[in-house]
PDB file of C-alpha atoms in Angstrom:
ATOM      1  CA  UNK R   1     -17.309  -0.522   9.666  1.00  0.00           C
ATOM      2  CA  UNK R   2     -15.812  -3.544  11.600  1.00  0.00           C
ATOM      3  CA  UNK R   3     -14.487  -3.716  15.119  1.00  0.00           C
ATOM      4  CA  UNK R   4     -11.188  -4.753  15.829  1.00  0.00           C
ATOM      5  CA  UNK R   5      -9.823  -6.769  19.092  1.00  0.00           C
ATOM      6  CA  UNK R   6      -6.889  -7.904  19.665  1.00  0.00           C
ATOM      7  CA  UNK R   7      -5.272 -10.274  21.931  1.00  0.00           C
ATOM      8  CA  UNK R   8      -2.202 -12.678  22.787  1.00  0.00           C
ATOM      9  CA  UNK R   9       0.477 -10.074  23.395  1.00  0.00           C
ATOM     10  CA  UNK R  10       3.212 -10.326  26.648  1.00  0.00           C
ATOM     11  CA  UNK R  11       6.675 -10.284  28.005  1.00  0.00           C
ATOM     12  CA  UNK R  12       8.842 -12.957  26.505  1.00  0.00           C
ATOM     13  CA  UNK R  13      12.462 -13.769  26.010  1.00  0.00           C
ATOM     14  CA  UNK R  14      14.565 -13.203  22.904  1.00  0.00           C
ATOM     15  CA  UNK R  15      14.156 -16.479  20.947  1.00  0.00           C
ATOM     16  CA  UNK R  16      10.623 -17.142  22.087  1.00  0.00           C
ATOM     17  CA  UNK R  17       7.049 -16.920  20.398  1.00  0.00           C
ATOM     18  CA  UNK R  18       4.158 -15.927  20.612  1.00  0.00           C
ATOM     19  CA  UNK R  19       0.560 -15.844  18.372  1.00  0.00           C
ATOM     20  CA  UNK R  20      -1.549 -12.306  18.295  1.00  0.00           C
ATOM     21  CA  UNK R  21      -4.939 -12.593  17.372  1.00  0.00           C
ATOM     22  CA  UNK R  22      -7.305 -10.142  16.009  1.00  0.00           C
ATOM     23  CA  UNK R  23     -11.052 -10.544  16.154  1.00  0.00           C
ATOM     24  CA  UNK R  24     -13.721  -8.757  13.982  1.00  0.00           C
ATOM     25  CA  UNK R  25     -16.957  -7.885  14.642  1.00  0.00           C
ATOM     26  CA  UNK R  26     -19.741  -5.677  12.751  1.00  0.00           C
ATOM     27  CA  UNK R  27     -19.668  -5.635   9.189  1.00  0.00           C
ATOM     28  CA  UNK R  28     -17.937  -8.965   8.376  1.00  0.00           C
ATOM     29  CA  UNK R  29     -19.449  -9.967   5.596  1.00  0.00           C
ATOM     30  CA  UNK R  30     -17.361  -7.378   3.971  1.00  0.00           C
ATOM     31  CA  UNK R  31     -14.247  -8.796   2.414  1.00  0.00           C
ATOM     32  CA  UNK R  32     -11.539  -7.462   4.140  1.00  0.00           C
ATOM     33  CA  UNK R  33      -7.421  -7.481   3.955  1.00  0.00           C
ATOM     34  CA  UNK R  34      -6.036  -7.775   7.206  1.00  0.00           C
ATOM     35  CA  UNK R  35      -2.976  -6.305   8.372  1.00  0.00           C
ATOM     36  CA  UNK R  36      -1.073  -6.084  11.766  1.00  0.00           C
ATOM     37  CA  UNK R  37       0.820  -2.849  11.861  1.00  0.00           C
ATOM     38  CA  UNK R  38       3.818  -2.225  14.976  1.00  0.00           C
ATOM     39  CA  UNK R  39       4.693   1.026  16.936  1.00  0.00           C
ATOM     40  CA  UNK R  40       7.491   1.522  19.225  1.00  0.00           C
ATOM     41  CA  UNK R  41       7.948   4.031  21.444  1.00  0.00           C
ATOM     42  CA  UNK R  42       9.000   7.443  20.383  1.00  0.00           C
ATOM     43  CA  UNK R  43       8.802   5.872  16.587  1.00  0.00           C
ATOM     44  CA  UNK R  44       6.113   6.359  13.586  1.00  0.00           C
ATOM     45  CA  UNK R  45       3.529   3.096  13.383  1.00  0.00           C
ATOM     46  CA  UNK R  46       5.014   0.566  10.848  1.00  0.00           C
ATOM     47  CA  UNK R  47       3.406  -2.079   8.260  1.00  0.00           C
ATOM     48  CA  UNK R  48       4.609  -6.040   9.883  1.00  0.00           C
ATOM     49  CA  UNK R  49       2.241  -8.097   7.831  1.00  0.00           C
ATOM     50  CA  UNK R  50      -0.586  -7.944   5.756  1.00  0.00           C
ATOM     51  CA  UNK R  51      -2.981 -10.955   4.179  1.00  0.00           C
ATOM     52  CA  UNK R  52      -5.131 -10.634   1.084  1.00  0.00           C
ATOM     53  CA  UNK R  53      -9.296 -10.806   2.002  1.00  0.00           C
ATOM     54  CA  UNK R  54      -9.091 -14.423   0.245  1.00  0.00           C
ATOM     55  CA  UNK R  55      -6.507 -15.730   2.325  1.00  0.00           C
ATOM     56  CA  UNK R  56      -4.226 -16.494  -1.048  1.00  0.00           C
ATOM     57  CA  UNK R  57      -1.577 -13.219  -0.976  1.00  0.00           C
ATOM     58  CA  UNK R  58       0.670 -11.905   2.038  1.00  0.00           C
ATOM     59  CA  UNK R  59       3.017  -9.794   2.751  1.00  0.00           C
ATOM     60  CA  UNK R  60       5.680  -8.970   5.217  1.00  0.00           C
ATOM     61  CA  UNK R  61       8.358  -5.935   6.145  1.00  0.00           C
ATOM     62  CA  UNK R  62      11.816  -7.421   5.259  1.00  0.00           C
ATOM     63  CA  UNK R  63      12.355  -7.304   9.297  1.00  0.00           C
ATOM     64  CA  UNK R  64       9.888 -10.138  10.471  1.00  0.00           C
ATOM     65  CA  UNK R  65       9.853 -12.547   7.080  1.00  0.00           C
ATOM     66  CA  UNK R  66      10.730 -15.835   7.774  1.00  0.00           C
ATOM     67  CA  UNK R  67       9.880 -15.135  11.417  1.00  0.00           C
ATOM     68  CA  UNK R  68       6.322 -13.842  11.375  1.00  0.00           C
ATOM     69  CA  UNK R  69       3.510 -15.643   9.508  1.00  0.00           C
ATOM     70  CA  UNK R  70      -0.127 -14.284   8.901  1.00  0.00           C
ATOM     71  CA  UNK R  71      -3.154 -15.938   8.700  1.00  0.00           C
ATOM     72  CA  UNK R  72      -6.731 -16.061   8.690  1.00  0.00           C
ATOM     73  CA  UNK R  73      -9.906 -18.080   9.948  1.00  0.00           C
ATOM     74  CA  UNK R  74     -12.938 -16.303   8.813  1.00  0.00           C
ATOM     75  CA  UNK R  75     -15.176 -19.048   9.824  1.00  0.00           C
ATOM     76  CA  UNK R  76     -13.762 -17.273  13.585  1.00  0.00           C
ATOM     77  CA  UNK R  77     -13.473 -13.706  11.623  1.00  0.00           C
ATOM     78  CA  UNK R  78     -10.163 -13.653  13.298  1.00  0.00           C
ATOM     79  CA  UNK R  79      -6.697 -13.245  11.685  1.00  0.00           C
ATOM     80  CA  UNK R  80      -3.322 -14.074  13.170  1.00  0.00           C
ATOM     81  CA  UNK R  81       0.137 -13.448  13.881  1.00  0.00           C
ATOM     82  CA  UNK R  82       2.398 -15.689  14.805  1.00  0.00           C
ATOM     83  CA  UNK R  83       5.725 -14.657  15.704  1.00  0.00           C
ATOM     84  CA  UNK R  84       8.832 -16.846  16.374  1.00  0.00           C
ATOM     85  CA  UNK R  85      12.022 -16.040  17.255  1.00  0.00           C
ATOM     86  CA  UNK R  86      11.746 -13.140  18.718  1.00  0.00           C
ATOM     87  CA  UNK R  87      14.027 -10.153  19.188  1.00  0.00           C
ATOM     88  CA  UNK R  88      14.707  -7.312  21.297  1.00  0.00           C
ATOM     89  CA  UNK R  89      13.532  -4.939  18.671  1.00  0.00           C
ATOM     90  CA  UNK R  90      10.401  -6.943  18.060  1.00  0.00           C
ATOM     91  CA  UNK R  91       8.700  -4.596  21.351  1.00  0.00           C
ATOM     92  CA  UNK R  92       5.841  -2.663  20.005  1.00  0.00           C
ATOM     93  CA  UNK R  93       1.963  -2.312  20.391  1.00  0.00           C
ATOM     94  CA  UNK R  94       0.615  -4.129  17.764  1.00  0.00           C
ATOM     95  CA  UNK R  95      -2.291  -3.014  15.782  1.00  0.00           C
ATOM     96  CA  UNK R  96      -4.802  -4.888  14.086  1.00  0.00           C
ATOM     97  CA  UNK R  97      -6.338  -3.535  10.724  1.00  0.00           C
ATOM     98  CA  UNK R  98      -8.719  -3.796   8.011  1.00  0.00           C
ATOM     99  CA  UNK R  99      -9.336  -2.464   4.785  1.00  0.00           C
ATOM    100  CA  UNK R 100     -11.750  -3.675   1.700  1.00  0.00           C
ATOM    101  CA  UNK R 101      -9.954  -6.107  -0.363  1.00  0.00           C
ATOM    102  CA  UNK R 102      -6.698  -5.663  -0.864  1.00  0.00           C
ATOM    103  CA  UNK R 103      -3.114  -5.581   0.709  1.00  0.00           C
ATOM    104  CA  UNK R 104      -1.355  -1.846   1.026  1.00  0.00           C
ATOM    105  CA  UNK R 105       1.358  -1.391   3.326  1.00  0.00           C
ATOM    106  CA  UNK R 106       0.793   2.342   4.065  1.00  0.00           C
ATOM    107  CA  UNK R 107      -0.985   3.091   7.386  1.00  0.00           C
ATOM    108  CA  UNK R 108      -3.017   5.768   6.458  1.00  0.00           C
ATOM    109  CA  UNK R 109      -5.329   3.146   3.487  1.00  0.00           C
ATOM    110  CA  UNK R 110      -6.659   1.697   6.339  1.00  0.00           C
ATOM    111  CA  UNK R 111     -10.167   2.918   8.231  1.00  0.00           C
ATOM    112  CA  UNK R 112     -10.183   0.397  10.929  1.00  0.00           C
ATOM    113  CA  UNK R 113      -8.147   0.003  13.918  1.00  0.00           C
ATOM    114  CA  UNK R 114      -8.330  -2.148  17.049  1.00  0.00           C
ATOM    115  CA  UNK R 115      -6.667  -0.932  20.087  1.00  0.00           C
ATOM    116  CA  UNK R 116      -3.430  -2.734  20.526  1.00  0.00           C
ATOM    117  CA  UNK R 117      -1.705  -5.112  22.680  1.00  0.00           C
ATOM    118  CA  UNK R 118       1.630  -4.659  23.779  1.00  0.00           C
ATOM    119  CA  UNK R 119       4.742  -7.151  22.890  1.00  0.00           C
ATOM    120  CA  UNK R 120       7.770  -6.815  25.027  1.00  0.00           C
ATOM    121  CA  UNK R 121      11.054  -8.896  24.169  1.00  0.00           C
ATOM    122  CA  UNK R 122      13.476  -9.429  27.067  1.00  0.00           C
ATOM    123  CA  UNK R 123      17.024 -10.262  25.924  1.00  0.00           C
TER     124      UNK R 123
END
């Protein structure tokens, strides 16, 4: 198992930015796809982003590409987000997860979780 932690969320306007970070900790020698998942209130968790354990394949929802990019440092064991231009409808928790090797998009293939940080978009 790995441990998940993530950081770098606020309250910012519509337009702004901001970079999430997630860092691991336990079993990272593992190789590891890394995804950040959203959740809004009153609405089911939903895939945002997603980056292959090499680094070399991503993936986004059609409602943050070209706004969001994913990345990873695993000399830091600690994967990105960074999000510009920012919406309203951007507000979520965001979740940090993990799964061996490669990208899915459906919540339920991954087995770790970190514990969220909250993004709130003010228009």
């Amino acid at each position: 198992q790995v441990q998940l932690v993530e950081s770098g969320g606020g309250l910012v306007q519509a337009g702004g930015s901001l970079r999430l970070s997630c860092a691991a900790s336990g079993r990272t020698s593992r190789r590891y796809a890394m995804a950040w998942f959203r959740q809004a209130p009153g609405k089911e968790r939903e895939f945002a982003a997603a980056i292959s354990w090499r680094g070399d394949s991503t993936s986004y929802a059609d409602s943050v590409k070209g706004r969001f990019t994913i990345s990873r440092d695993d000399a830091k064991n600690t994967v990105y987000l960074q999000m510009n231009s920012l919406k309203p409808e951007d507000t979520a928790a965001y979740y940090c997860a993990a799964r061996p090797y490669t990208i899915v998009v459906e919540a339920r293939q991954y087995d770790n979780w970190g514990q969220g940080t909250q993004v709130t978009v003010s228009s």
